[in-house]
Amino acid sequence: MSAQQQLQRRLGTFDATAIGLGSMLGAGVFAVFAPAAALAGNLLVLSVAIAGVVAYCNAVASAALAAKYPTSGGTYVYGREQLGEWPGFLAGWGFVTGKTASCAAMALTFGNYLARDFAVPVAIAAVLALTGVNLLGITRTALLTRILLCMVLATLVFVALAAALGPHPAAAEPAGPANGAWGVLPAAGLMFFAFAGYARIATLGEEVKDPARSIPRAILAALAAAFAIYLALALLLLNHLGGGLATTGTPLLDAVLQSELAGGSPVVQAGAAAACLGALLALITGVGRTTLAMARERDLPGLLARVGGRHTVPFAAELGVAAVVILLLLTTDVMTVVGFSSFGVLVYYAVANASAFTLAARPGYAPRWLNAAGFVGCVVLAFTLPPAPVLTMAAVLAAGVAGRWLVLRFRRHQPAA
């Protein structure tokens, strides 16, 4: 690969941690607790803990692999190198398709918070603006991510204070799980989606300074911070909203409205908008880098592998992702299909754990038994999700596999140049 095609190492450990934490504390934190509570009820905290354990296994696997393969593409690259081309393709295709839908969902959520009657035009404007930021270089991306992350953290602290101060609503007791204890695992699958942002650190491996040292530290630090925040919020929201947590679409906003700090509700709305922007920025960045890696290996059109400009960015992949997201916003009710992204993410990390299991030389923090536990955890959570997203994502994955098989077959029958 020529020097002109290589991305430049500009990110330190703090920047990489901020990007990962900013991805995890995206728009999901403002909505994920309600559907999870509807499934798990008063066992919501257990679902958060299970999701956190599976996420830790995956983070350890990702950290060990990213230290060995410090290049763009994340598990797409790890799967190819450790398991073969087909597992790598499955991981990359699941990530790109699932996260592209998530990009559209984040943009639409931002539009709804800012101007519900003009949600789609506002969402498109956000995609264009943030793609422009990414084209200015990865250091601009990291700077804006830090600013948005500070806004989100301040909002979450305000919500936590409101929930802790009360007064509590009359229905203080949370409802029991709608599906009994079986609701815990589907709820954990939903909560896991909120943890999955640390993958963005691994996909930026080609742009991190001293990756063997910085990437593992950034991944584990971002995950630890997100786990502490989610666990605290789950406890506070269950105590404050009770059974009402399962029936609201805006749990953090309701927590403030039903408190002595109700006058500060615009703070939560502003924080939600900032979270959406932060998540969208990190998603576009991560999907663009995985698209770049797949294009380099000819699993996607080679045009998408172009890197250039004064700031050395994968401009073709970034623009391609933005175009698909805008097309989804214009033609699809994205919120109805976003659920399949959880299944895609769990498939992605199942491949990561399987790849890490095959490492001959491994750091002390990544024993093989942890990789095996992570693989099993991903498979269990994936197939306990509701049937509709499982079937939808399975169809998308099958279409990608069939398409790649046909392309490879066509290439084999082409005469050598």
Coordinates of C-alpha atoms in Angstrom, one line a residue:
M1 CA 0.0 0.0 0.0
S2 CA 1.5 3.4 -1.0
A3 CA 2.2 6.1 1.6
Q4 CA -0.4 8.3 -0.1
Q5 CA -3.1 5.7 0.8
Q6 CA -2.2 5.4 4.5
L7 CA -4.0 7.4 7.1
Q8 CA -2.0 9.4 9.6
R9 CA -1.6 8.7 13.3
R10 CA -2.9 11.8 15.0
L11 CA -5.0 10.5 18.0
G12 CA -3.7 10.0 21.5
T13 CA -5.2 7.8 24.2
F14 CA -7.4 10.6 25.6
D15 CA -8.8 11.4 22.1
A16 CA -9.5 7.7 21.4
T17 CA -11.2 7.2 24.8
A18 CA -13.4 10.3 24.1
I19 CA -14.5 9.0 20.7
G20 CA -15.4 5.6 22.2
L21 CA -17.3 7.0 25.2
G22 CA -19.0 9.6 23.0
S23 CA -20.2 6.7 20.8
M24 CA -21.5 4.8 23.8
L25 CA -23.2 7.8 25.4
G26 CA -25.0 8.7 22.2
A27 CA -28.7 9.0 21.6
G28 CA -29.3 5.5 22.9
V29 CA -28.8 6.6 26.5
F30 CA -31.8 8.9 26.2
A31 CA -34.2 6.1 25.0
V32 CA -32.8 2.6 25.6
F33 CA -33.9 2.3 29.2
A34 CA -37.6 2.3 28.4
P35 CA -37.8 -0.7 26.0
A36 CA -35.3 -2.6 28.2
A37 CA -37.5 -1.9 31.2
A38 CA -40.6 -3.1 29.3
L39 CA -38.9 -6.4 28.9
A40 CA -37.0 -6.8 32.2
G41 CA -39.1 -4.7 34.6
N42 CA -37.5 -4.6 38.1
L43 CA -34.7 -6.8 36.8
L44 CA -33.4 -4.0 34.5
V45 CA -30.2 -3.7 36.6
L46 CA -29.5 -7.3 36.0
S47 CA -29.9 -6.8 32.2
V48 CA -27.4 -3.9 32.4
A49 CA -24.9 -6.1 34.2
I50 CA -25.2 -8.9 31.7
A51 CA -24.8 -6.5 28.8
G52 CA -21.8 -5.0 30.6
V53 CA -20.1 -8.4 31.1
V54 CA -20.6 -9.4 27.5
A55 CA -19.3 -6.0 26.4
Y56 CA -16.3 -6.4 28.6
C57 CA -15.4 -9.8 27.0
N58 CA -15.8 -8.2 23.6
A59 CA -13.7 -5.1 24.6
V60 CA -10.9 -7.4 25.8
A61 CA -10.9 -9.3 22.5
S62 CA -11.0 -6.1 20.5
A63 CA -8.2 -4.6 22.5
A64 CA -5.9 -7.6 22.0
L65 CA -6.7 -7.7 18.3
A66 CA -6.4 -4.0 17.7
A67 CA -2.9 -4.0 19.3
K68 CA -1.8 -6.7 16.9
Y69 CA -3.5 -5.2 13.8
P70 CA -3.4 -1.4 14.2
T71 CA -5.2 -0.6 10.9
S72 CA -8.6 0.7 9.8
G73 CA -11.4 -1.8 9.6
G74 CA -11.7 -3.4 13.1
T75 CA -13.1 -6.9 13.2
Y76 CA -13.4 -7.0 9.4
V77 CA -9.6 -7.1 9.4
Y78 CA -9.2 -9.3 12.4
G79 CA -11.6 -11.9 11.1
R80 CA -9.8 -12.0 7.7
E81 CA -6.3 -12.3 9.3
Q82 CA -7.2 -14.9 12.0
L83 CA -10.1 -16.9 10.6
G84 CA -10.2 -16.3 6.8
E85 CA -11.9 -14.0 4.3
W86 CA -15.5 -15.2 4.8
P87 CA -15.7 -14.6 8.6
G88 CA -14.1 -11.2 8.1
F89 CA -16.5 -10.3 5.3
L90 CA -19.5 -11.4 7.5
A91 CA -18.3 -9.1 10.3
G92 CA -17.6 -6.2 8.0
W93 CA -20.9 -6.5 6.1
G94 CA -22.9 -6.7 9.3
F95 CA -21.1 -3.7 10.7
V96 CA -21.5 -1.5 7.6
T97 CA -25.1 -2.3 7.0
G98 CA -26.3 -2.2 10.6
K99 CA -24.4 0.9 11.5
T100 CA -25.4 2.8 8.4
A101 CA -29.1 2.3 9.5
S102 CA -28.0 3.5 12.9
C103 CA -26.5 6.6 11.4
A104 CA -29.9 7.4 9.8
A105 CA -31.6 6.7 13.1
M106 CA -29.3 9.1 15.0
A107 CA -29.8 11.8 12.5
L108 CA -33.6 11.4 12.6
T109 CA -33.6 11.4 16.4
F110 CA -31.7 14.7 16.3
G111 CA -34.2 16.1 13.8
N112 CA -37.1 15.1 16.0
Y113 CA -35.6 16.8 19.1
L114 CA -34.7 20.0 17.3
A115 CA -37.7 20.5 15.0
R116 CA -40.2 17.6 14.8
D117 CA -42.1 19.1 11.9
F118 CA -39.0 19.3 9.8
A119 CA -37.2 16.3 11.1
V120 CA -36.0 14.9 7.8
P121 CA -34.5 18.1 6.3
V122 CA -32.8 18.8 9.7
A123 CA -31.5 15.2 9.8
I124 CA -30.0 15.6 6.2
A125 CA -28.4 18.9 7.2
A126 CA -26.8 17.2 10.2
V127 CA -25.4 14.3 8.0
L128 CA -23.9 16.8 5.5
A129 CA -22.4 19.0 8.3
L130 CA -20.8 16.2 10.2
T131 CA -19.5 14.6 7.0
G132 CA -17.9 17.9 6.3
V133 CA -16.3 17.9 9.8
N134 CA -14.9 14.4 9.1
L135 CA -13.4 15.5 5.8
L136 CA -11.5 18.2 7.6
G137 CA -9.5 15.4 9.4
I138 CA -9.7 13.1 12.3
T139 CA -8.3 15.6 14.8
R140 CA -11.3 17.9 14.1
T141 CA -13.6 14.8 14.6
A142 CA -11.9 14.2 18.0
L143 CA -12.2 17.8 19.1
L144 CA -15.9 18.1 18.3
T145 CA -16.5 14.7 19.9
R146 CA -14.9 16.0 23.2
I147 CA -17.1 19.1 23.1
L148 CA -20.3 17.1 22.6
L149 CA -19.3 14.5 25.2
C150 CA -18.9 17.2 27.8
M151 CA -22.4 18.5 27.0
V152 CA -23.9 15.0 27.3
L153 CA -22.0 14.2 30.6
A154 CA -23.3 17.5 32.1
T155 CA -26.9 16.6 31.0
L156 CA -26.6 13.1 32.6
V157 CA -25.3 14.6 35.8
F158 CA -28.3 16.9 35.9
V159 CA -30.7 14.0 35.3
A160 CA -29.1 12.0 38.0
L161 CA -29.5 14.9 40.5
A162 CA -33.1 15.4 39.5
A163 CA -33.9 11.6 40.0
A164 CA -32.0 11.6 43.3
L165 CA -33.7 14.7 44.7
G166 CA -37.3 13.6 43.9
P167 CA -40.1 14.0 44.7
H168 CA -40.9 10.5 43.5
P169 CA -44.1 9.8 41.7
A170 CA -46.8 7.8 43.4
A171 CA -46.1 4.6 41.4
A172 CA -42.7 4.1 43.0
E173 CA -42.6 0.3 42.6
P174 CA -41.3 -0.9 39.2
A175 CA -43.5 -3.3 37.3
G176 CA -42.4 -6.9 37.1
P177 CA -40.9 -8.2 33.8
A178 CA -43.5 -8.6 31.1
N179 CA -42.0 -11.9 30.1
G180 CA -40.9 -13.1 33.5
A181 CA -37.2 -13.7 34.0
W182 CA -36.9 -14.5 30.2
G183 CA -37.2 -10.8 29.5
V184 CA -33.8 -10.2 31.1
L185 CA -31.8 -11.6 28.1
P186 CA -33.7 -9.7 25.3
A187 CA -33.4 -6.5 27.5
A188 CA -29.6 -7.2 27.8
G189 CA -29.4 -7.5 24.0
L190 CA -30.9 -4.0 23.7
M191 CA -28.7 -2.6 26.4
F192 CA -25.6 -4.2 24.7
F193 CA -26.4 -2.0 21.7
A194 CA -25.8 1.0 23.9
F195 CA -22.4 -0.3 25.0
A196 CA -21.1 -1.1 21.5
G197 CA -19.4 2.3 20.8
Y198 CA -16.0 1.1 21.8
A199 CA -15.8 -0.6 18.4
R200 CA -15.2 2.9 17.0
I201 CA -11.8 3.0 18.7
A202 CA -10.7 -0.2 17.0
T203 CA -11.9 0.9 13.6
L204 CA -9.6 4.0 14.0
G205 CA -6.6 1.8 14.7
E206 CA -4.6 3.3 11.7
E207 CA -4.9 6.8 13.2
V208 CA -4.0 6.2 16.8
K209 CA -0.5 6.9 18.1
D210 CA 1.3 4.0 19.8
P211 CA -1.6 1.7 19.1
A212 CA -0.3 -1.3 21.0
R213 CA -0.5 0.7 24.2
S214 CA -3.1 3.3 23.5
I215 CA -5.9 1.2 22.0
P216 CA -6.4 -1.3 24.8
R217 CA -6.3 1.5 27.4
A218 CA -8.8 3.6 25.5
I219 CA -11.2 0.7 24.9
L220 CA -11.2 -0.5 28.5
A221 CA -11.4 3.1 30.0
A222 CA -14.3 4.0 27.7
L223 CA -16.2 0.8 28.6
A224 CA -15.6 1.2 32.3
A225 CA -16.9 4.7 32.3
A226 CA -20.0 3.8 30.3
F227 CA -20.8 0.8 32.5
A228 CA -20.7 2.9 35.7
I229 CA -23.0 5.6 34.1
Y230 CA -25.5 3.1 32.7
L231 CA -25.7 1.2 36.0
A232 CA -26.2 4.3 38.0
L233 CA -28.9 5.6 35.7
A234 CA -30.7 2.3 35.7
L235 CA -30.9 2.3 39.5
L236 CA -32.0 6.0 39.7
L237 CA -34.6 5.7 36.9
L238 CA -36.2 2.6 38.4
N239 CA -36.4 4.2 41.8
H240 CA -37.7 7.5 40.5
L241 CA -40.1 6.5 37.7
G242 CA -41.1 3.1 38.9
G243 CA -43.4 1.2 36.5
G244 CA -43.7 4.4 34.3
L245 CA -40.1 3.8 33.1
A246 CA -41.4 1.0 30.7
T247 CA -44.1 3.2 29.1
T248 CA -42.2 6.4 28.3
G249 CA -40.3 7.2 25.1
T250 CA -38.3 9.9 26.9
P251 CA -37.2 8.4 30.2
L252 CA -34.5 11.0 31.1
L253 CA -36.7 13.9 30.2
D254 CA -39.6 12.4 32.3
A255 CA -37.2 12.0 35.2
V256 CA -36.6 15.7 35.2
L257 CA -40.2 16.7 34.6
Q258 CA -41.3 14.6 37.6
S259 CA -38.8 16.3 39.9
E260 CA -38.0 19.5 41.7
L261 CA -35.8 20.5 38.8
A262 CA -38.6 20.4 36.1
G263 CA -37.7 23.9 34.9
G264 CA -34.4 22.4 33.6
S265 CA -36.1 20.2 31.0
P266 CA -34.7 22.2 28.1
V267 CA -31.2 21.1 29.3
V268 CA -32.2 17.5 28.7
Q269 CA -33.5 18.3 25.3
A270 CA -30.3 20.1 24.4
G271 CA -28.2 17.2 25.8
A272 CA -30.2 14.7 23.7
A273 CA -29.5 16.7 20.6
A274 CA -25.8 16.9 21.5
A275 CA -25.8 13.1 22.1
C276 CA -27.4 12.5 18.7
L277 CA -24.7 14.6 17.0
G278 CA -21.9 12.9 18.9
A279 CA -23.2 9.4 18.1
L280 CA -23.8 10.3 14.5
L281 CA -20.3 11.8 14.1
A282 CA -18.6 8.7 15.6
L283 CA -20.8 6.4 13.5
I284 CA -20.1 8.1 10.2
T285 CA -16.4 7.9 11.1
G286 CA -16.4 4.3 12.1
V287 CA -18.5 3.1 9.1
G288 CA -16.3 5.1 6.8
R289 CA -13.2 3.4 8.0
T290 CA -14.6 -0.1 7.8
T291 CA -15.9 0.7 4.3
L292 CA -12.4 1.8 3.4
A293 CA -10.9 -1.5 4.7
M294 CA -13.4 -3.6 2.8
A295 CA -12.8 -1.6 -0.4
R296 CA -9.1 -2.1 0.0
E297 CA -9.7 -5.9 -0.1
R298 CA -12.2 -5.6 -3.0
D299 CA -15.1 -6.7 -0.9
L300 CA -16.7 -3.3 -1.8
P301 CA -16.0 -1.2 -4.9
G302 CA -12.4 -0.1 -5.1
L303 CA -13.4 3.5 -5.7
L304 CA -14.3 3.6 -1.9
A305 CA -10.7 3.0 -1.0
R306 CA -9.5 6.4 -2.1
V307 CA -7.7 8.5 0.5
G308 CA -6.5 12.0 0.0
G309 CA -6.9 15.7 0.6
R310 CA -4.8 18.0 2.8
H311 CA -6.0 16.1 5.9
T312 CA -5.5 12.6 4.5
V313 CA -9.0 11.2 5.0
P314 CA -10.9 8.4 3.3
F315 CA -13.1 10.9 1.5
A316 CA -14.7 8.4 -1.0
A317 CA -15.9 6.1 1.8
E318 CA -17.1 9.1 3.9
L319 CA -19.1 10.5 1.0
G320 CA -20.5 7.1 0.1
V321 CA -21.7 6.5 3.6
A322 CA -23.3 9.9 3.8
A323 CA -25.1 9.3 0.4
V324 CA -26.6 6.0 1.6
V325 CA -27.7 7.6 4.9
I326 CA -29.4 10.4 3.1
L327 CA -31.1 8.0 0.8
L328 CA -32.5 6.1 3.8
L329 CA -33.7 9.3 5.4
L330 CA -35.6 10.2 2.2
T331 CA -37.1 6.8 1.3
T332 CA -37.4 4.8 4.5
D333 CA -39.0 5.0 8.0
V334 CA -35.6 4.2 9.5
M335 CA -36.9 3.8 13.1
T336 CA -38.8 0.6 12.1
V337 CA -35.7 -1.2 10.8
V338 CA -33.0 0.0 13.3
G339 CA -33.6 -3.0 15.5
F340 CA -31.7 -5.3 13.2
S341 CA -28.5 -3.3 13.9
S342 CA -28.3 -5.0 17.4
F343 CA -28.2 -8.4 15.7
G344 CA -25.5 -7.2 13.3
V345 CA -23.4 -5.8 16.1
L346 CA -23.6 -9.0 18.1
V347 CA -22.5 -11.0 14.9
Y348 CA -19.6 -8.6 14.5
Y349 CA -18.4 -9.2 18.1
A350 CA -18.9 -13.0 17.9
V351 CA -16.4 -12.9 15.0
A352 CA -14.1 -10.7 17.2
N353 CA -14.1 -13.2 20.0
A354 CA -13.5 -16.1 17.7
S355 CA -10.6 -14.2 16.1
A356 CA -9.1 -13.4 19.5
F357 CA -9.4 -17.0 20.6
T358 CA -7.0 -18.0 17.8
L359 CA -4.2 -15.6 18.8
A360 CA -1.0 -17.4 19.6
A361 CA 0.6 -14.6 21.5
R362 CA -1.9 -12.8 23.8
P363 CA -1.7 -10.1 26.5
G364 CA -2.4 -11.2 30.1
Y365 CA -5.7 -9.4 30.2
A366 CA -7.2 -11.5 27.4
P367 CA -7.3 -15.2 28.4
R368 CA -8.9 -17.7 25.9
W369 CA -11.7 -18.6 28.3
L370 CA -12.8 -14.9 28.2
N371 CA -13.0 -15.0 24.4
A372 CA -15.1 -18.2 24.6
A373 CA -17.4 -16.6 27.1
G374 CA -17.8 -13.5 24.9
F375 CA -18.6 -15.6 21.8
V376 CA -21.3 -17.6 23.7
G377 CA -22.7 -14.4 25.2
C378 CA -23.0 -12.7 21.8
V379 CA -24.7 -15.7 20.2
V380 CA -27.2 -16.0 23.1
L381 CA -28.1 -12.3 23.1
A382 CA -28.4 -12.3 19.3
F383 CA -30.9 -15.1 19.2
T384 CA -33.0 -14.0 22.1
L385 CA -33.7 -10.7 20.4
P386 CA -37.3 -10.3 19.0
P387 CA -37.8 -12.4 15.8
A388 CA -38.4 -9.6 13.4
P389 CA -34.9 -7.9 13.6
V390 CA -33.2 -11.3 13.7
L391 CA -34.9 -12.4 10.5
T392 CA -34.3 -9.0 8.8
M393 CA -30.6 -8.9 9.6
A394 CA -30.2 -12.6 8.6
A395 CA -31.7 -11.8 5.2
V396 CA -29.3 -8.8 4.8
L397 CA -26.3 -10.9 5.8
A398 CA -27.4 -13.7 3.4
A399 CA -27.7 -11.2 0.6
G400 CA -24.2 -9.9 1.2
V401 CA -22.7 -13.4 1.3
A402 CA -24.5 -14.3 -1.9
G403 CA -23.4 -11.1 -3.6
R404 CA -19.7 -11.7 -2.7
W405 CA -19.9 -15.4 -3.8
L406 CA -21.2 -14.3 -7.3
V407 CA -18.5 -11.6 -7.6
L408 CA -15.7 -14.0 -6.7
R409 CA -17.1 -16.6 -9.1
F410 CA -17.2 -13.9 -11.9
R411 CA -13.6 -12.9 -11.2
R412 CA -12.3 -16.5 -11.3
H413 CA -13.8 -16.8 -14.8
Q414 CA -12.2 -13.6 -16.1
P415 CA -9.1 -14.0 -18.3
A416 CA -5.9 -12.9 -16.6
A417 CA -4.6 -9.5 -17.6

